[in-house]
PDB file of C-alpha atoms in Angstrom:
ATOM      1  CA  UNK A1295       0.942  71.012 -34.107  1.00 44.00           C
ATOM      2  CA  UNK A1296      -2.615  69.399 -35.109  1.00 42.00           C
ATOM      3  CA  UNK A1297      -5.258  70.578 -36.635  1.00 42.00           C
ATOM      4  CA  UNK A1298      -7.844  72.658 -35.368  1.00 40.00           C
ATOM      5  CA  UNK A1299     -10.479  70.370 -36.581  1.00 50.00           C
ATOM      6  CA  UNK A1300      -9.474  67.857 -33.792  1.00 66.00           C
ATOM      7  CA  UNK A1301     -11.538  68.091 -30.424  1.00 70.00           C
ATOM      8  CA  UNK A1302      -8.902  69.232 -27.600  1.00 79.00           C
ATOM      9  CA  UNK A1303     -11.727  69.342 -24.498  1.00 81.00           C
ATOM     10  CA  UNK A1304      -9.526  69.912 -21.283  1.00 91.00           C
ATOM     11  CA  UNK A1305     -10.444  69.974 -17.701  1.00 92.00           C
ATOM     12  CA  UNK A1306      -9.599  72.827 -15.185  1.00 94.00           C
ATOM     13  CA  UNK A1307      -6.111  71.428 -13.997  1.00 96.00           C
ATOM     14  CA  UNK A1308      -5.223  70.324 -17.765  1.00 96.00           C
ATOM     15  CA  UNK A1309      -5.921  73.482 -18.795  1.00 96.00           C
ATOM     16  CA  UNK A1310      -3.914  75.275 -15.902  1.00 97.00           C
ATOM     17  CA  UNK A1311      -1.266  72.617 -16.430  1.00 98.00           C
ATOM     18  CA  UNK A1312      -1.159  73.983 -20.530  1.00 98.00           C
ATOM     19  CA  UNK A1313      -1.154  77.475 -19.364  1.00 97.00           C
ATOM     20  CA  UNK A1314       2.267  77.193 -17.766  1.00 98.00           C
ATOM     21  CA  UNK A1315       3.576  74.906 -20.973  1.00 98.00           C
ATOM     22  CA  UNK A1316       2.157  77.497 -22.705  1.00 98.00           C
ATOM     23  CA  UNK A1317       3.907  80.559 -21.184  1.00 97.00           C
ATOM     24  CA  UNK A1318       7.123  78.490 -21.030  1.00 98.00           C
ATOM     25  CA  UNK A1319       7.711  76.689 -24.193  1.00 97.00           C
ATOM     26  CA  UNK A1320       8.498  73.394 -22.005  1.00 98.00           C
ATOM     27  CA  UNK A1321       8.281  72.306 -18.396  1.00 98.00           C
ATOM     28  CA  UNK A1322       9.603  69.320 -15.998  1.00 97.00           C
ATOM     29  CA  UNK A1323       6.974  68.141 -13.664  1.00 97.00           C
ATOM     30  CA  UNK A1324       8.641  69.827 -10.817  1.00 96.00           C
ATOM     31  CA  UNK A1325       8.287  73.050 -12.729  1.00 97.00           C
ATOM     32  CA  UNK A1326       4.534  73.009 -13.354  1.00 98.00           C
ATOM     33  CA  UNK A1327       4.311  71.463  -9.877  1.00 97.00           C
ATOM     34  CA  UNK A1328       5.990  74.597  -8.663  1.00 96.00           C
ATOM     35  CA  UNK A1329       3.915  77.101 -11.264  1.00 96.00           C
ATOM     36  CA  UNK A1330       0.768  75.879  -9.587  1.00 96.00           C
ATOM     37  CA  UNK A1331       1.531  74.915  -5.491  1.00 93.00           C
ATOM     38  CA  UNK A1332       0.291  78.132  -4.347  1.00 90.00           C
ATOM     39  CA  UNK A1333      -3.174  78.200  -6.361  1.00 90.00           C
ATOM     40  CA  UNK A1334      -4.003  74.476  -6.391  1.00 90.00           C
ATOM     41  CA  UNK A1335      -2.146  72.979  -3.569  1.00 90.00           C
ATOM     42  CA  UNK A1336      -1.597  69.650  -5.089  1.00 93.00           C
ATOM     43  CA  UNK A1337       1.144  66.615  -5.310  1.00 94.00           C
ATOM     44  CA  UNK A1338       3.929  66.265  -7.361  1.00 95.00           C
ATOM     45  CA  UNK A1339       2.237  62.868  -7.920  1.00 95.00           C
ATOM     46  CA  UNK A1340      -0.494  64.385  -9.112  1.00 96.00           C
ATOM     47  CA  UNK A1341       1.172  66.586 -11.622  1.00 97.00           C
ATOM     48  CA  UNK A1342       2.756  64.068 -13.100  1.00 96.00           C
ATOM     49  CA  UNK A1343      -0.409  61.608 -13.685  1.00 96.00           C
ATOM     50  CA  UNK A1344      -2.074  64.389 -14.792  1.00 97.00           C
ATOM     51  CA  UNK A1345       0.958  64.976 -17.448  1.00 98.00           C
ATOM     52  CA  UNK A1346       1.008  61.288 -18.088  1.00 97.00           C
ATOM     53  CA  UNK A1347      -2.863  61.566 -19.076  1.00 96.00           C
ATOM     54  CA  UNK A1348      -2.109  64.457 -21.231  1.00 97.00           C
ATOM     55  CA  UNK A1349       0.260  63.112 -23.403  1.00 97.00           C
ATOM     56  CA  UNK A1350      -1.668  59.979 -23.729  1.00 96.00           C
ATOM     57  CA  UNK A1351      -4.490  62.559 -25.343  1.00 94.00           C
ATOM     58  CA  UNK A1352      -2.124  63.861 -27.636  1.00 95.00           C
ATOM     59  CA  UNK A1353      -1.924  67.096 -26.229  1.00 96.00           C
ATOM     60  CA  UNK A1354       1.252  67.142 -24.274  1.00 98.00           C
ATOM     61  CA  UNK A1355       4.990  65.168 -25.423  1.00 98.00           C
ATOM     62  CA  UNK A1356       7.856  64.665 -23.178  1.00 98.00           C
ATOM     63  CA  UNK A1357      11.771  64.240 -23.409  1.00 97.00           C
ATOM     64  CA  UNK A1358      13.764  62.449 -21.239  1.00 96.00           C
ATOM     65  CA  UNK A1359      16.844  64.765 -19.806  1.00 95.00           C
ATOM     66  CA  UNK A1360      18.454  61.972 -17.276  1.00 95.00           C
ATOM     67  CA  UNK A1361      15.797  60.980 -14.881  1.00 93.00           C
ATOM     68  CA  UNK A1362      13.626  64.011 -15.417  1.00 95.00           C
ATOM     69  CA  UNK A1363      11.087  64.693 -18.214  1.00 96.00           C
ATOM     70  CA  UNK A1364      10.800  67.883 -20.103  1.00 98.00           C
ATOM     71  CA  UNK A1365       7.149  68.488 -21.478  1.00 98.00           C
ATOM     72  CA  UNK A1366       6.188  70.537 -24.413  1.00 98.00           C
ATOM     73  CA  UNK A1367       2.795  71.254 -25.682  1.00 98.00           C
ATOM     74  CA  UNK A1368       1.713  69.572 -28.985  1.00 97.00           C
ATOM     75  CA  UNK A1369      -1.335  71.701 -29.252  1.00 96.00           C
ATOM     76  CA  UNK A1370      -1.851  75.796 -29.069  1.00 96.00           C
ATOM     77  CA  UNK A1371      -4.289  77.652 -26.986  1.00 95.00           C
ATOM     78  CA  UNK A1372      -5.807  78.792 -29.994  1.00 95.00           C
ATOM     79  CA  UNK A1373      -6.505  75.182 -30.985  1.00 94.00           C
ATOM     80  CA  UNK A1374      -7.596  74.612 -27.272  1.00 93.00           C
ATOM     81  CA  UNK A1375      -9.619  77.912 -27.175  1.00 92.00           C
ATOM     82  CA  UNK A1376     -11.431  76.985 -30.847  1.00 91.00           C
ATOM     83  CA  UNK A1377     -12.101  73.113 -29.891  1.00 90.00           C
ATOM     84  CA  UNK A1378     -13.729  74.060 -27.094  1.00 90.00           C
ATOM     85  CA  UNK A1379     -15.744  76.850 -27.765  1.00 91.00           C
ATOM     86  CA  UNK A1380     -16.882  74.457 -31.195  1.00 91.00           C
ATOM     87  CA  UNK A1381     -17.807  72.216 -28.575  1.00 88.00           C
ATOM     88  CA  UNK A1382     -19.535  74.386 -26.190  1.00 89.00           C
ATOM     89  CA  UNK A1383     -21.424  75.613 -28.789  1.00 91.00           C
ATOM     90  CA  UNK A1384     -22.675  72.799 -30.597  1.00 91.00           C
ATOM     91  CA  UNK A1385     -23.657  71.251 -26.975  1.00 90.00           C
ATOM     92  CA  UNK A1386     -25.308  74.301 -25.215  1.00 90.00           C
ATOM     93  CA  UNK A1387     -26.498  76.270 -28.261  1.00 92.00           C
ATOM     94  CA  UNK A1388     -26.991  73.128 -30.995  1.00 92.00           C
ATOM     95  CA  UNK A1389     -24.616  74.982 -33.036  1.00 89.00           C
ATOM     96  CA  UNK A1390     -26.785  78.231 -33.208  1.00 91.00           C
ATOM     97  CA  UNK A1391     -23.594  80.976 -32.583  1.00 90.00           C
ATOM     98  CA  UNK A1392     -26.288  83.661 -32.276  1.00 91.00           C
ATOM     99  CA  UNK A1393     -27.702  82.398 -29.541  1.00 92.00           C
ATOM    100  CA  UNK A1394     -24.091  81.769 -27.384  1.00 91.00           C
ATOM    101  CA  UNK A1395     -23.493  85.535 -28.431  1.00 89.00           C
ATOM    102  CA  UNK A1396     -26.638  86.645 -27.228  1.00 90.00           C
ATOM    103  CA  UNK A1397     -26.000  84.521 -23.750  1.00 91.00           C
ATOM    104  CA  UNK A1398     -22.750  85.992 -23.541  1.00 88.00           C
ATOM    105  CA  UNK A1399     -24.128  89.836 -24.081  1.00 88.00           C
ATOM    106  CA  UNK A1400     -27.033  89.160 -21.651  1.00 90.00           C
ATOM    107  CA  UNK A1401     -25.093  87.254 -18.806  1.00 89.00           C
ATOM    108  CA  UNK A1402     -22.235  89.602 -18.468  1.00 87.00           C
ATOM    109  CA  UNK A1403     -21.259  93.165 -18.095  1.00 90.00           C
ATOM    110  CA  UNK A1404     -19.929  95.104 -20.554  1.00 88.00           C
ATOM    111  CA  UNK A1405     -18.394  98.078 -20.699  1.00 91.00           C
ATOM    112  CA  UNK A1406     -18.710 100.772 -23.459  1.00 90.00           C
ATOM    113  CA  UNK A1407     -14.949 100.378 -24.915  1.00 94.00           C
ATOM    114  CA  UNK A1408     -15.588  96.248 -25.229  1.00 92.00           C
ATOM    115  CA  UNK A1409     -18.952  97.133 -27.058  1.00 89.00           C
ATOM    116  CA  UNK A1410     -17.414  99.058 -28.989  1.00 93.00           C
ATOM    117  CA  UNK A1411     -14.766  96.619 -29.812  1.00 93.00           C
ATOM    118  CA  UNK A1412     -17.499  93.450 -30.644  1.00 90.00           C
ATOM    119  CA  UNK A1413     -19.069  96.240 -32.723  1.00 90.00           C
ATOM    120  CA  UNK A1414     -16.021  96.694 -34.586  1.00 93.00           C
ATOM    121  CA  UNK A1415     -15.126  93.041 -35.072  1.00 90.00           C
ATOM    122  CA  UNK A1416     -18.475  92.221 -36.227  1.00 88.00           C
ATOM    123  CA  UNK A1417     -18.137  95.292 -38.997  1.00 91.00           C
ATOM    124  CA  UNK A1418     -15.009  93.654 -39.900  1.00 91.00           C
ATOM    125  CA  UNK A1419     -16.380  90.067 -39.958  1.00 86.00           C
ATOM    126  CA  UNK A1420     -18.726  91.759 -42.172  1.00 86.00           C
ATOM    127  CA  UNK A1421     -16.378  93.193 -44.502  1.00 86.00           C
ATOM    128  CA  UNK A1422     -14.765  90.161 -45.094  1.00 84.00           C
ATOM    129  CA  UNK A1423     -17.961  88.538 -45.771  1.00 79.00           C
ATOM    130  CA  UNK A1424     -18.930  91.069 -48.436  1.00 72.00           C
ATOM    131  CA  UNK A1425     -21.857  91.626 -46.632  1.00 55.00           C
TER     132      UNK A1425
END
């Protein structure tokens, strides 16, 4: 798998497509196609351009079992999740972490046990730090 360094932004069906590679290890078209009929609704056709588009990204490789191809991911969600997050913050926040933190505190509920928990990671964080 790549480095995290690398920029892996995915759209909404990419990243749905990745979820099911993810949870699988390895798909055919016709298994992701299946994975996501009921939510999205969409062609085979589709699917498979979509895959196609993937693995010209870098994201995605395929094997060739007879007429079918098997996909595997060439990235983790980790990578995915860090990439775009790096992204999101350097384009929405200019890089300042703080301030997507704060956003995220102010713009969403949270419930005693997950303060707790970001109070707990940031002690750790701190730890490490040696601060």
């Amino acid at each position: 798998m790549e480095t995290a360094e690398t920029s892996h932004h995915l759209g909404d069906l990419q990243l749905a497509i990745m979820r099911v590679l993810w949870s699988r290890g390895e798909a055919t078209v016709a298994e992701v196609h299946e994975a996501l009929e009921a939510e999205r609704g969409l062609a085979l056709t589709t699917i498979a351009t979509m895959l196609t588009k993937m693995e010209k990204k870098g994201v995605v490789e395929h094997r060739a079992e007879g007429r079918r191809f098997v996909y595997q991911p060439l990235v983790s969600e980790d990578q995915v999740r860090h990439s775009m997050v790096a992204d999101l913050t350097s384009q929405l926040f200019r890089g300042d972490v703080t301030a997507l933190v704060n956003h995220l505190l102010s713009e969403h509920e949270i419930d005693a046990r997950e303060l707790a928990q970001l109070r707990e990671l940031i002690a750790s964080k701190g730890r490490k730090e040696g601060r």
